[in-house]
Coordinates of C-alpha atoms and ligand atoms in Angstrom, one line a residue:
X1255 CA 7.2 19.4 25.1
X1256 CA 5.5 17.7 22.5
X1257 CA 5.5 14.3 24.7
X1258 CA 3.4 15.6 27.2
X1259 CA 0.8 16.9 25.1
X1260 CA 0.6 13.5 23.3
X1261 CA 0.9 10.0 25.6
X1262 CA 3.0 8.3 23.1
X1263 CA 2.5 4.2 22.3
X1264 CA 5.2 1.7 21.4
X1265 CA 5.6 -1.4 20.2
X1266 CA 5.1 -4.5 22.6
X1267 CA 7.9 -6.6 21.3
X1268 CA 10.3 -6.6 17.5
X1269 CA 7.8 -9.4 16.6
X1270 CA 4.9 -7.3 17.3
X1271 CA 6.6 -4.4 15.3
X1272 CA 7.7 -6.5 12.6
X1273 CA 4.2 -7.9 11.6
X1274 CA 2.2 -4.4 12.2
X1275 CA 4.8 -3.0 9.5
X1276 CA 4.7 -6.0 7.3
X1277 CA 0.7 -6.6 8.2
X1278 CA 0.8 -3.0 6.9
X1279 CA 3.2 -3.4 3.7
X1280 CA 1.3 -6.9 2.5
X1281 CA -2.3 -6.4 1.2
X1282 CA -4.1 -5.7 -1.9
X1283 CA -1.3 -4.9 -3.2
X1284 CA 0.9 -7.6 -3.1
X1285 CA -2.0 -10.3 -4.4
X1286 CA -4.8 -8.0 -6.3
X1287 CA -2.6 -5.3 -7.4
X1288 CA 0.6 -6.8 -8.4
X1289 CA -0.3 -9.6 -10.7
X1290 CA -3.2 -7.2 -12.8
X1291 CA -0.5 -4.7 -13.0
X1292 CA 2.4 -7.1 -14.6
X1293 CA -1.1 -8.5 -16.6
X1294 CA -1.7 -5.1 -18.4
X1295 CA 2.3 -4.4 -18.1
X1296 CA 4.1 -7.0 -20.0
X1297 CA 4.9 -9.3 -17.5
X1298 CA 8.3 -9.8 -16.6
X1299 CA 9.6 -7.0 -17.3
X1300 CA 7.4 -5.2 -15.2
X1301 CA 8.5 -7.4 -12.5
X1302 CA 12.1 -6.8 -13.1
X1303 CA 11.7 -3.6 -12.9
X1304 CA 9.5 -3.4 -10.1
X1305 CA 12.6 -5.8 -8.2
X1306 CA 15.0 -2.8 -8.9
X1307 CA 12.6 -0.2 -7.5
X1308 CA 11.8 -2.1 -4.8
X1309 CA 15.4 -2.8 -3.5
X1310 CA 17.6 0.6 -5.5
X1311 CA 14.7 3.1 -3.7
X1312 CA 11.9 1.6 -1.7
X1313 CA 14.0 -0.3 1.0
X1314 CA 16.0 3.3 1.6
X1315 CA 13.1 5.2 1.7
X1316 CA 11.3 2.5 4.2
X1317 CA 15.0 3.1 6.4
X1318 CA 13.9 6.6 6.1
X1319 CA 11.1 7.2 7.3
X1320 CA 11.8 5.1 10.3
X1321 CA 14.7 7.2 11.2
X1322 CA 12.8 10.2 10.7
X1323 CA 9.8 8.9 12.5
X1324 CA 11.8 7.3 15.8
X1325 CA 14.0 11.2 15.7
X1326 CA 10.9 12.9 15.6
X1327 CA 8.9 10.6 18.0
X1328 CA 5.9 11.9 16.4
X1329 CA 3.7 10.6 13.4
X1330 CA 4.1 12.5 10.0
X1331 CA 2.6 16.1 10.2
X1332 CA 4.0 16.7 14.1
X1333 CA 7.5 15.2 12.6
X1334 CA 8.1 17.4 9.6
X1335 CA 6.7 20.1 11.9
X1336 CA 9.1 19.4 14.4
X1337 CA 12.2 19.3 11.8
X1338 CA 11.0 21.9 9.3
X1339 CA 8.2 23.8 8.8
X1340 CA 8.9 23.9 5.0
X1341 CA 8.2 20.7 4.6
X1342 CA 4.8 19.9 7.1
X1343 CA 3.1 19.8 3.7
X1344 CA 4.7 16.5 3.1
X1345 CA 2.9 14.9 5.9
X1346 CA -0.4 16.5 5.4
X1347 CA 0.2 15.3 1.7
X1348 CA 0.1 12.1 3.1
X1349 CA -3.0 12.3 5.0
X1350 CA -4.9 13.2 1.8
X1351 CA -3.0 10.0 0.6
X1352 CA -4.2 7.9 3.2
X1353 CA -8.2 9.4 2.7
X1354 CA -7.5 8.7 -1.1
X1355 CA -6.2 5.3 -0.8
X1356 CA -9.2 4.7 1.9
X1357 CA -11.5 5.9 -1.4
X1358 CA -11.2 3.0 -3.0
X1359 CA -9.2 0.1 -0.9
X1360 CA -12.1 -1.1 0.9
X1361 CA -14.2 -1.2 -2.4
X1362 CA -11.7 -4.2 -2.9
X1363 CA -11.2 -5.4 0.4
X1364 CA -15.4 -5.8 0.5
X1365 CA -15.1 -7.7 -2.8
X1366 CA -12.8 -9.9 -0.9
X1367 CA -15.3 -10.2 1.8
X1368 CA -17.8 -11.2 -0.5
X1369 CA -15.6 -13.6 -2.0
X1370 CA -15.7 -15.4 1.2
X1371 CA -19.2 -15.8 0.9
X1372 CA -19.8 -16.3 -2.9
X1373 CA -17.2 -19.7 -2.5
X1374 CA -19.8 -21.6 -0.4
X1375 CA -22.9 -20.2 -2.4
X1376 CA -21.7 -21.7 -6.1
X1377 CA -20.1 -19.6 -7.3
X1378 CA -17.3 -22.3 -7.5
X1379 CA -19.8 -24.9 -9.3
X1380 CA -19.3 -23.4 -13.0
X1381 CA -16.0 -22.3 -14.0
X1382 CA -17.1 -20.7 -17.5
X1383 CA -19.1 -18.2 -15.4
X1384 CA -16.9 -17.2 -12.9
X1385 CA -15.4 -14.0 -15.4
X1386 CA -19.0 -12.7 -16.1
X1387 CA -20.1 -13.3 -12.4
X1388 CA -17.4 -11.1 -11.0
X1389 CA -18.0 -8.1 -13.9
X1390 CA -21.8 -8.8 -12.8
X1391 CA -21.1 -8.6 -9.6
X1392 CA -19.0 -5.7 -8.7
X1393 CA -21.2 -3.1 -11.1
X1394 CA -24.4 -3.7 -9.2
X1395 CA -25.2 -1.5 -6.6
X1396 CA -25.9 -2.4 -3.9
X1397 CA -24.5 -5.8 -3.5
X1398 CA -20.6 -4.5 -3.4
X1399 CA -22.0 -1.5 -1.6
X1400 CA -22.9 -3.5 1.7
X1401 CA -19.9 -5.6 1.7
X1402 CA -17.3 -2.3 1.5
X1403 CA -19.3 -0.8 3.9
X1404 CA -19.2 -3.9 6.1
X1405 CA -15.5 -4.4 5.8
X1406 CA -14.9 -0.2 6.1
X1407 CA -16.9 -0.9 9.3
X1408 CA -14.6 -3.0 10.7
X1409 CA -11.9 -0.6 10.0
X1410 CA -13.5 1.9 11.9
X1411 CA -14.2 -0.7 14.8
X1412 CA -10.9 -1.7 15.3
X1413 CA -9.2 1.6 15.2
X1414 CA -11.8 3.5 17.4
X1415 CA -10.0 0.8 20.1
X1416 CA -6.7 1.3 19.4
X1417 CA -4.9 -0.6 16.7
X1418 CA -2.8 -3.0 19.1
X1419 CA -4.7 -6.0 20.9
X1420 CA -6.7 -7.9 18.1
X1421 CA -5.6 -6.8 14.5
X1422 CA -1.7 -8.3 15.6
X1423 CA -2.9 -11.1 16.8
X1424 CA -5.0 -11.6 14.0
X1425 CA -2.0 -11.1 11.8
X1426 CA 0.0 -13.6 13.8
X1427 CA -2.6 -16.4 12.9
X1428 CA -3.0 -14.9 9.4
X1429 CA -0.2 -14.0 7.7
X1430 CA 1.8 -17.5 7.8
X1431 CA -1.9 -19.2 6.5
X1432 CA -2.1 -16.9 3.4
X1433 CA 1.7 -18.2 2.3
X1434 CA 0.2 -21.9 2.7
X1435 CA -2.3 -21.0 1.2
X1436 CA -0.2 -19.0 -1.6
X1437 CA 2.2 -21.9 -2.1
X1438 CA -0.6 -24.3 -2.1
X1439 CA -2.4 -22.7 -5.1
X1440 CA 1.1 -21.8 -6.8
X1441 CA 2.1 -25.2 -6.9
X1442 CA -1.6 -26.2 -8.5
X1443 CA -0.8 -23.4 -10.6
X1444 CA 2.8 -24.7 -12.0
X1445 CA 1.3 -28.3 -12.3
X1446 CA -1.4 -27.8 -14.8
X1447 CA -1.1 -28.7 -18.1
X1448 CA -0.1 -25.8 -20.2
X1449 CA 1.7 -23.7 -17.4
X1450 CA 4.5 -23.3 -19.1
X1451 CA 3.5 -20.0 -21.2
X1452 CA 2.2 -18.5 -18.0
X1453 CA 6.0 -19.3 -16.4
X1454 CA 7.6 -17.6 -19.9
X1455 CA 5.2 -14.3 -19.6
X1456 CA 6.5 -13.6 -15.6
X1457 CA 10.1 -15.1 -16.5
X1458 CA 11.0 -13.9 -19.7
X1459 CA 11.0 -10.0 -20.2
X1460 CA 9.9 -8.9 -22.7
X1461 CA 11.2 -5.3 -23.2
X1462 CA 9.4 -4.2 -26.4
X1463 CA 6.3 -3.3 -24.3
X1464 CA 7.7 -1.2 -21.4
X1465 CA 7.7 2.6 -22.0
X1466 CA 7.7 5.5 -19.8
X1467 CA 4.0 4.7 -18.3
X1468 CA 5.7 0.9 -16.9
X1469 CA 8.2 2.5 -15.2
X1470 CA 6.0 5.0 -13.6
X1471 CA 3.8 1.9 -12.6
X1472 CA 6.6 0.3 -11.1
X1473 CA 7.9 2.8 -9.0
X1474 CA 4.2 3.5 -8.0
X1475 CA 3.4 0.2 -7.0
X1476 CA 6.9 -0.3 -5.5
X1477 CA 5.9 2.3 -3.0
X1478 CA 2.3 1.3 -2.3
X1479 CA 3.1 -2.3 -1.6
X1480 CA 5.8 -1.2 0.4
X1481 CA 3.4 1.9 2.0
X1482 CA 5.7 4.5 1.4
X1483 CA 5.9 7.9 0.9
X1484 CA 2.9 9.2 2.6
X1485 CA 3.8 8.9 6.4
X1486 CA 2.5 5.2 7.2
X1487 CA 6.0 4.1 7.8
X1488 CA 7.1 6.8 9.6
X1489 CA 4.5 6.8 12.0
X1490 CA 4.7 3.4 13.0
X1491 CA 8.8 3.8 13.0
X1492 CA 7.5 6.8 16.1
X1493 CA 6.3 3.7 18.4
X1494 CA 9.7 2.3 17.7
X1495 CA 12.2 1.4 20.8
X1496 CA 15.5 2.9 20.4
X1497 CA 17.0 -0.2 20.8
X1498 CA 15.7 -1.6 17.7
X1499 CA 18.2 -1.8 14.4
X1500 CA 15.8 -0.2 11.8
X1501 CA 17.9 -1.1 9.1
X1502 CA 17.5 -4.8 9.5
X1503 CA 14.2 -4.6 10.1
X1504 CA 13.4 -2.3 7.4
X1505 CA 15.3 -5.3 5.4
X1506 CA 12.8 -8.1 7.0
X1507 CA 9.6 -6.1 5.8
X1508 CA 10.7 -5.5 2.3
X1509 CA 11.4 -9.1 2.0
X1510 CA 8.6 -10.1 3.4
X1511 CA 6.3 -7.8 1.0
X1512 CA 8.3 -8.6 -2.1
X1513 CA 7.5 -12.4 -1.6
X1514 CA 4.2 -12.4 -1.2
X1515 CA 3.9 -10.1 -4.4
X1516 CA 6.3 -12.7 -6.1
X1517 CA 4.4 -16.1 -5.1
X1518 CA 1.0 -13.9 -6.2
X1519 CA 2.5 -13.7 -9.1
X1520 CA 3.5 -17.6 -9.9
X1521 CA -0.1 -18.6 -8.3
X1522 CA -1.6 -16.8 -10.7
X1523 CA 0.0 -16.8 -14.0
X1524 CA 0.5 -20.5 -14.9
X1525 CA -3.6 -21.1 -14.3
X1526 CA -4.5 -17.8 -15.9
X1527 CA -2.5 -19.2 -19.3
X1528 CA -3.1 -22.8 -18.6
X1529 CA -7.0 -21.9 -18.6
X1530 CA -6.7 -20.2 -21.9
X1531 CA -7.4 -16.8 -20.3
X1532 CA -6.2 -13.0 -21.1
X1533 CA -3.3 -11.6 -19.1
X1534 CA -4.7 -7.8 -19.3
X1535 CA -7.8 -8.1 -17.8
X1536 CA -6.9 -5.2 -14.9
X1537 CA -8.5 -5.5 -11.6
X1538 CA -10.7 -8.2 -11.5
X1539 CA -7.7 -10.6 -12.2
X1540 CA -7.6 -12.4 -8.8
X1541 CA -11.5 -12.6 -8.1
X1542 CA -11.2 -15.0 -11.7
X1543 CA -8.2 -16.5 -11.6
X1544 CA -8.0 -18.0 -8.1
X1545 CA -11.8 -19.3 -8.4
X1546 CA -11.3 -20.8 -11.3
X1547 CA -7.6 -23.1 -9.9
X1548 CA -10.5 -23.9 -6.9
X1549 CA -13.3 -25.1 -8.9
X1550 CA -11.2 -27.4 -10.5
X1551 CA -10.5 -29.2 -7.0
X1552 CA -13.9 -30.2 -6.3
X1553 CA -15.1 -29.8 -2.6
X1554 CA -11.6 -29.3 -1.6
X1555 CA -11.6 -26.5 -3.7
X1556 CA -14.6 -24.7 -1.8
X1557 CA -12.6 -24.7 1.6
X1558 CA -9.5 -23.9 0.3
X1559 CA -11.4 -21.1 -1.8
X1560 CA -13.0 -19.7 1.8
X1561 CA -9.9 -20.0 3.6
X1562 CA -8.0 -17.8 1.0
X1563 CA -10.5 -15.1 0.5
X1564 CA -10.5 -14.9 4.6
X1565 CA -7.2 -14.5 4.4
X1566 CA -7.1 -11.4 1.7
X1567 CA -9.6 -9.9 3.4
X1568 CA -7.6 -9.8 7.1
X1569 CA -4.2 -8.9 5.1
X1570 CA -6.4 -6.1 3.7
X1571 CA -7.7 -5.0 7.1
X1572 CA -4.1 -5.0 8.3
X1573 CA -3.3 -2.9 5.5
X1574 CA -6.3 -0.5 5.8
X1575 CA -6.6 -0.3 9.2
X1576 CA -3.2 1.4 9.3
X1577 CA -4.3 3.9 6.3
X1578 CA -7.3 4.6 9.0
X1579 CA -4.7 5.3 11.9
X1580 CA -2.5 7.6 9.7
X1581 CA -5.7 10.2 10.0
X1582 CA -7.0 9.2 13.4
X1583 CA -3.3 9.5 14.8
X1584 CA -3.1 13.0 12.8
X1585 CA -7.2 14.0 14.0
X1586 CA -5.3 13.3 17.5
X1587 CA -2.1 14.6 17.7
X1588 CA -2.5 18.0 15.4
X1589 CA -6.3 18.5 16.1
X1590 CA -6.2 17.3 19.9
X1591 CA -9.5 15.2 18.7
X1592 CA -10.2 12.3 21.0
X1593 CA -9.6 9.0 19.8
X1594 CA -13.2 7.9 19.0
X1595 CA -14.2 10.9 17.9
X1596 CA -11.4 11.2 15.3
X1597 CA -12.3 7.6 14.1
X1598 CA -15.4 8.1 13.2
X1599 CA -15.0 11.6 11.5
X1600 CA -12.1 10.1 9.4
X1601 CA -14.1 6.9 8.8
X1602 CA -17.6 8.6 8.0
X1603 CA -15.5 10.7 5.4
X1604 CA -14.2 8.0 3.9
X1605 CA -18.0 6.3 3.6
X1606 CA -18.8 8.7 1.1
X1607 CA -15.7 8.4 -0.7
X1608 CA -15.9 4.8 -0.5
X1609 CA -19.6 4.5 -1.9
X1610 CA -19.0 6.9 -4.8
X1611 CA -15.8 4.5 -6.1
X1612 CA -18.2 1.2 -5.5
X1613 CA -20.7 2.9 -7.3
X1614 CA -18.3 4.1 -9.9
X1615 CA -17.7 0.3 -10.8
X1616 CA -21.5 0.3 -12.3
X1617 CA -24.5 3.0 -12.4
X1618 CA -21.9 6.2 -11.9
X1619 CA -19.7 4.4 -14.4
X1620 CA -20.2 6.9 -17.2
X1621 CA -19.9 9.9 -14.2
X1622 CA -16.4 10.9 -15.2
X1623 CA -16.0 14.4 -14.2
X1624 CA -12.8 13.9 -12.4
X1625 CA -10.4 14.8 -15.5
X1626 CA -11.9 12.2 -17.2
X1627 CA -12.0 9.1 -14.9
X1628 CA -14.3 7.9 -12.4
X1629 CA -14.1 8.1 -8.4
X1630 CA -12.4 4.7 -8.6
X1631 CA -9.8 5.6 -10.8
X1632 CA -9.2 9.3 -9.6
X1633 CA -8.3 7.7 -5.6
X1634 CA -6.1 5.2 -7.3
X1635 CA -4.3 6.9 -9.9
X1636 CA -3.9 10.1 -8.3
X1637 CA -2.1 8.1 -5.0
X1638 CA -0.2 5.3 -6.9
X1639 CA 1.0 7.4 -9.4
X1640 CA 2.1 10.6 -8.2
X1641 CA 1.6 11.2 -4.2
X1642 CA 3.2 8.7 -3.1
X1643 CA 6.0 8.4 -5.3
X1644 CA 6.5 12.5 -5.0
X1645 CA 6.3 12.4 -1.1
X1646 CA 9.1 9.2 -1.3
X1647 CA 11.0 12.1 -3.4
X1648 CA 10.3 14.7 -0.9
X1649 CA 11.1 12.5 2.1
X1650 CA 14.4 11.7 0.5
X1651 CA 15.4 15.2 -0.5
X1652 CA 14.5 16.3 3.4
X1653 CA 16.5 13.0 4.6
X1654 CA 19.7 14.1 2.2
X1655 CA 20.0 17.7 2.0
X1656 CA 17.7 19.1 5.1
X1657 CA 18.6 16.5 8.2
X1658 CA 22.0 16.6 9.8
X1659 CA 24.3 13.7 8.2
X1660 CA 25.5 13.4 12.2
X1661 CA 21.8 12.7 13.4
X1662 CA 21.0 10.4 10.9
X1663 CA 24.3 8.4 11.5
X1664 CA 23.2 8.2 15.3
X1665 CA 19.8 7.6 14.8
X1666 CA 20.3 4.5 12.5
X1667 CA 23.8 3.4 14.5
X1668 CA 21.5 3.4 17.5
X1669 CA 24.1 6.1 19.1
X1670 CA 27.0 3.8 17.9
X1671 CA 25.8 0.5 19.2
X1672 CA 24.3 -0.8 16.2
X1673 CA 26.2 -1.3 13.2
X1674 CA 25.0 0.1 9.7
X1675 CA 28.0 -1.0 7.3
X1676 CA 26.2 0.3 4.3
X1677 CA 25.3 3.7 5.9
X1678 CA 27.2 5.6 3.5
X1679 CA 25.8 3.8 0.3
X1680 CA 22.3 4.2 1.7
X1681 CA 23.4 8.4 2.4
X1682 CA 24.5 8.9 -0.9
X1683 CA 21.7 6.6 -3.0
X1684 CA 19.2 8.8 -0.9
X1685 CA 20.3 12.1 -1.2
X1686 CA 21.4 12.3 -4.6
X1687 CA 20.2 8.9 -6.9
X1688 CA 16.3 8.8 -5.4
X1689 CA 15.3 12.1 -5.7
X1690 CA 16.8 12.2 -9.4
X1691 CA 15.3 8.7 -10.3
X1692 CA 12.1 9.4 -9.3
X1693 CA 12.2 13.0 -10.9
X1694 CA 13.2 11.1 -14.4
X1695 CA 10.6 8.2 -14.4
X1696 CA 8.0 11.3 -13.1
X1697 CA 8.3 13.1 -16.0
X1698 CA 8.8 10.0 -18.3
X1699 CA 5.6 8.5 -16.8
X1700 CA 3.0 12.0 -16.9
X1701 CA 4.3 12.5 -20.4
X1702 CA 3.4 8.8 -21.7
X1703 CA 0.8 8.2 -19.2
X1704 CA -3.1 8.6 -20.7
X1705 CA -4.3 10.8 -17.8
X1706 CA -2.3 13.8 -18.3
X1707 CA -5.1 16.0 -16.8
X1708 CA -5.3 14.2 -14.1
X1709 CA -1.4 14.0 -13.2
X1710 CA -1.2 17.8 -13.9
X1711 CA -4.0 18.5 -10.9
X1712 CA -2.0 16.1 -8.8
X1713 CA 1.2 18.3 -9.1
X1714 CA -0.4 21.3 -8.5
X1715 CA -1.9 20.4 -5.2
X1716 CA 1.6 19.2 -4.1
X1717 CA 2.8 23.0 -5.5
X1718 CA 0.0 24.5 -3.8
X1719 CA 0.2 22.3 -0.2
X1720 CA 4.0 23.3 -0.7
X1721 CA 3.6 26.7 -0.5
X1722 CA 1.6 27.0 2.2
X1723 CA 3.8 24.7 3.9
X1724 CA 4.2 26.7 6.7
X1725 CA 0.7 27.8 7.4
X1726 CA -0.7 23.9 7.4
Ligands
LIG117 N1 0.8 -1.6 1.4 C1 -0.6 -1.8 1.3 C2 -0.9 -2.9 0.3 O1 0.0 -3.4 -0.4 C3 -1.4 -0.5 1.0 C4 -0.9 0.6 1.8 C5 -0.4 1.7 1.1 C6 -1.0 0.7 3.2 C7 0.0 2.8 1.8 C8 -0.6 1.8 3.9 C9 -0.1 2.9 3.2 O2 -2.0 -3.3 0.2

């Protein structure tokens, strides 16, 4: 019934799956997000524990929500729907996730944008500056303003005509240029004199730092890099062929996602220590570092510079547009919205959100009625650390104790003609180890965490969208 209401798509080819899901998984995330965090984490072991989140629970929870999504052929609201009503919350929770993240991910993504620009304009020419230009920079107003709002544009362009023709192609070209590009500047990285303590801080843990907060930042960033836990996954797992092995592929994405996050990571280190730089500097790591290995490298350095800022900036689009398409595709399906229609109501929502975090950054900056952070801050903190790693939770307490063991089997066997060796392993690790892991490093995390306002709204909107699960 539900397939003739809604004409569903599907994947082209496993190629074109493969790099929507991983266009989707690698973005800010992997190259802005990752390195700042292990910055203002401790390092390596940040990283190591990160490594364990991302292969003990993300990788099952990414086989998850494919299953779920291919069952249900539907994206996440009409899925849960479908399965049980008790738990629709968990995919309207992950629309608000989607319009949270899309509160403050283009902010970044227009940073990149102007990044691009800013290369061939001098900002290369004096490397001392390049720290106070960025702080400068991102706290004007209207300056950042008009470049989110040009790259939230082209969101909004490229979803209001469908997702499939040039974002994947653009991907294609993309993608493999940002590892060069990645291995180009790690290797400058490693060679500079002095790049040793940069190699110690991401190679040698140090454990005397971590405490329950790191661990809740690990699993939180495990989870966003990966785009888990609020429906993104599942919905593009919907357009999936039944003759694809999710598993494997599941495998190839996580793999995919975890090294680009890891070669971020030795691009940036090594130069950040061999320049005499601090490690915790929080966001504005990569908009410093990077620059600063380019303006070394004369006028090689400007093209190079261009070419990687173009780069973040499409493995940010891949990344956002699919945030973008979680809503539209809900605005569709649940609200029998038209396509363009749904586009721009979701993306004209998410220009307000989007101008009060850029604006946050510098004259709203002391506006912190949200529990006690700005608009910036509340989008990111309230996704990274609790929806997303809650709705993994949720998603794997449905998957364990509220799906048939039977359908699951079938569904990730492919009806038998697949094989999925580990299938028990990844039954039991879901159903009872995930939900309990990520129940322990929540608590661990809201009790040692700075925002405990803010976490304590957080959970009761899930408690709230919970119980009215059945009304949504
Ligand atoms: N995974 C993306 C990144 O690392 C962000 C994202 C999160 C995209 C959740 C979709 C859903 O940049």
């Amino acid at each position: 019934m539900e397939k003739s209401q809604v004409k569903r798509e599907s994947w082209g080819s496993r190629i074109g799956f493969i790099l929507a899901a991983a266009g989707s998984a690698v973005g800010l995330g992997n190259i802005w997000r990752f390195p700042y965090l292990t910055g203002t984490n401790g390092g390596g072991a940040f990283i190591l524990i990160y490594l364990f989140f991302i292969l003990g629970v993300g990788l099952s929870i990414m086989i998850a929500e494919f299953a779920v999504g291919r069952r249900a052929n539907l994206a996440a609201v009409g899925a849960f729907k479908k399965f049980d009503k008790r738990f629709t919350f968990i995919g309207v929770l992950g629309v608000l996730s989607a319009f949270f993240i899309m509160g403050f991910y283009p902010v970044v993504g227009g940073w990149a944008l102007a990044y691009v620009f800013k290369s061939v304009t001098g900002l290369l020419s004096n490397q001392a500056a390049i720290g106070d230009a960025f702080g400068a920079f991102i706290s004007g107003s209207y300056e950042p303003l008009i470049w989110m709002l040009i790259y939230l544009f082209a969101n909004i362009v490229i979803v209001a005509r469908g997702v499939q023709g040039g974002i994947e192609k653009a991907s294609k070209i993309m993608m493999p240029m940002l590892y060069v590009l990645l291995i180009i500047i790690a290797i400058r990285s490693i060679t500079l004199p002095g790049a040793g303590a940069g190699l110690e801080f991401i190679l040698k843990p140090d454990f005397s730092q971590v405490t329950g907060s790191t661990f809740l930042a690990a699993l939180g960033q495990a989870f966003f890099s990966l785009s888990l836990g609020m429906g993104c996954m599942l919905t593009y797992g919907s357009y999936l062929s039944k003759e694809e092995n999710l598993q494997k592929n599941a495998l190839i994405v996580t793999l995919m996602d975890t090294s680009v996050a890891l070669l971020a990571a030795i691009a940036i280190f090594p130069a950040l220590f061999a320049f005499g730089m601090e490690p915790a500097v929080g966001p504005g790591l990569v908009f410093v570092v990077v620059p600063s290995v380019f303006a070394q490298m004369g006028g090689l350095g400007v093209i190079l510079s261009v070419i990687f800022f173009v780069a973040l900036t499409l493995a940010a689009l891949t990344s956002s547009v699919s945030l973008l398409e979680v809503v539209t595709a809900y605005l569709i399906d649940e609200r029998r919205m038209e396509r363009k229609k749904a586009t721009y109501l979701a993306g004209g929502i998410m220009v307000i959100t989007g101008t009060l975090s850029s604006l946050s950054m510098g004259v709203l900056s002391d506006f912190n009625i949200l529990f006690g952070v700005g608009f910036f801050d509340f989008f990111d903190i309230l996704t990274d650390k609790i929806f997303l790693a809650i709705g993994g939770m949720v998603i794997a307490i449905f998957v364990g104790w509220f799906m048939k063991k039977e359908d699951l089997k079938d569904e990730l066997t492919n009806s038998g003609t697949v094989e999925f060796g580990l299938f028990e392993v990844w039954y039991a690790v879901t159903k009872y180890i995930i939900p309990l892991a990520i129940g322990a490093v929540a608590v661990a995390g809201i009790l040692s965490i700075e925002q405990t306002a803010l976490m304590i709204f957080g959970i009761v909107l899930i408690a709230v969208l919970a119980i009215f699960s059945k009304k949504l």
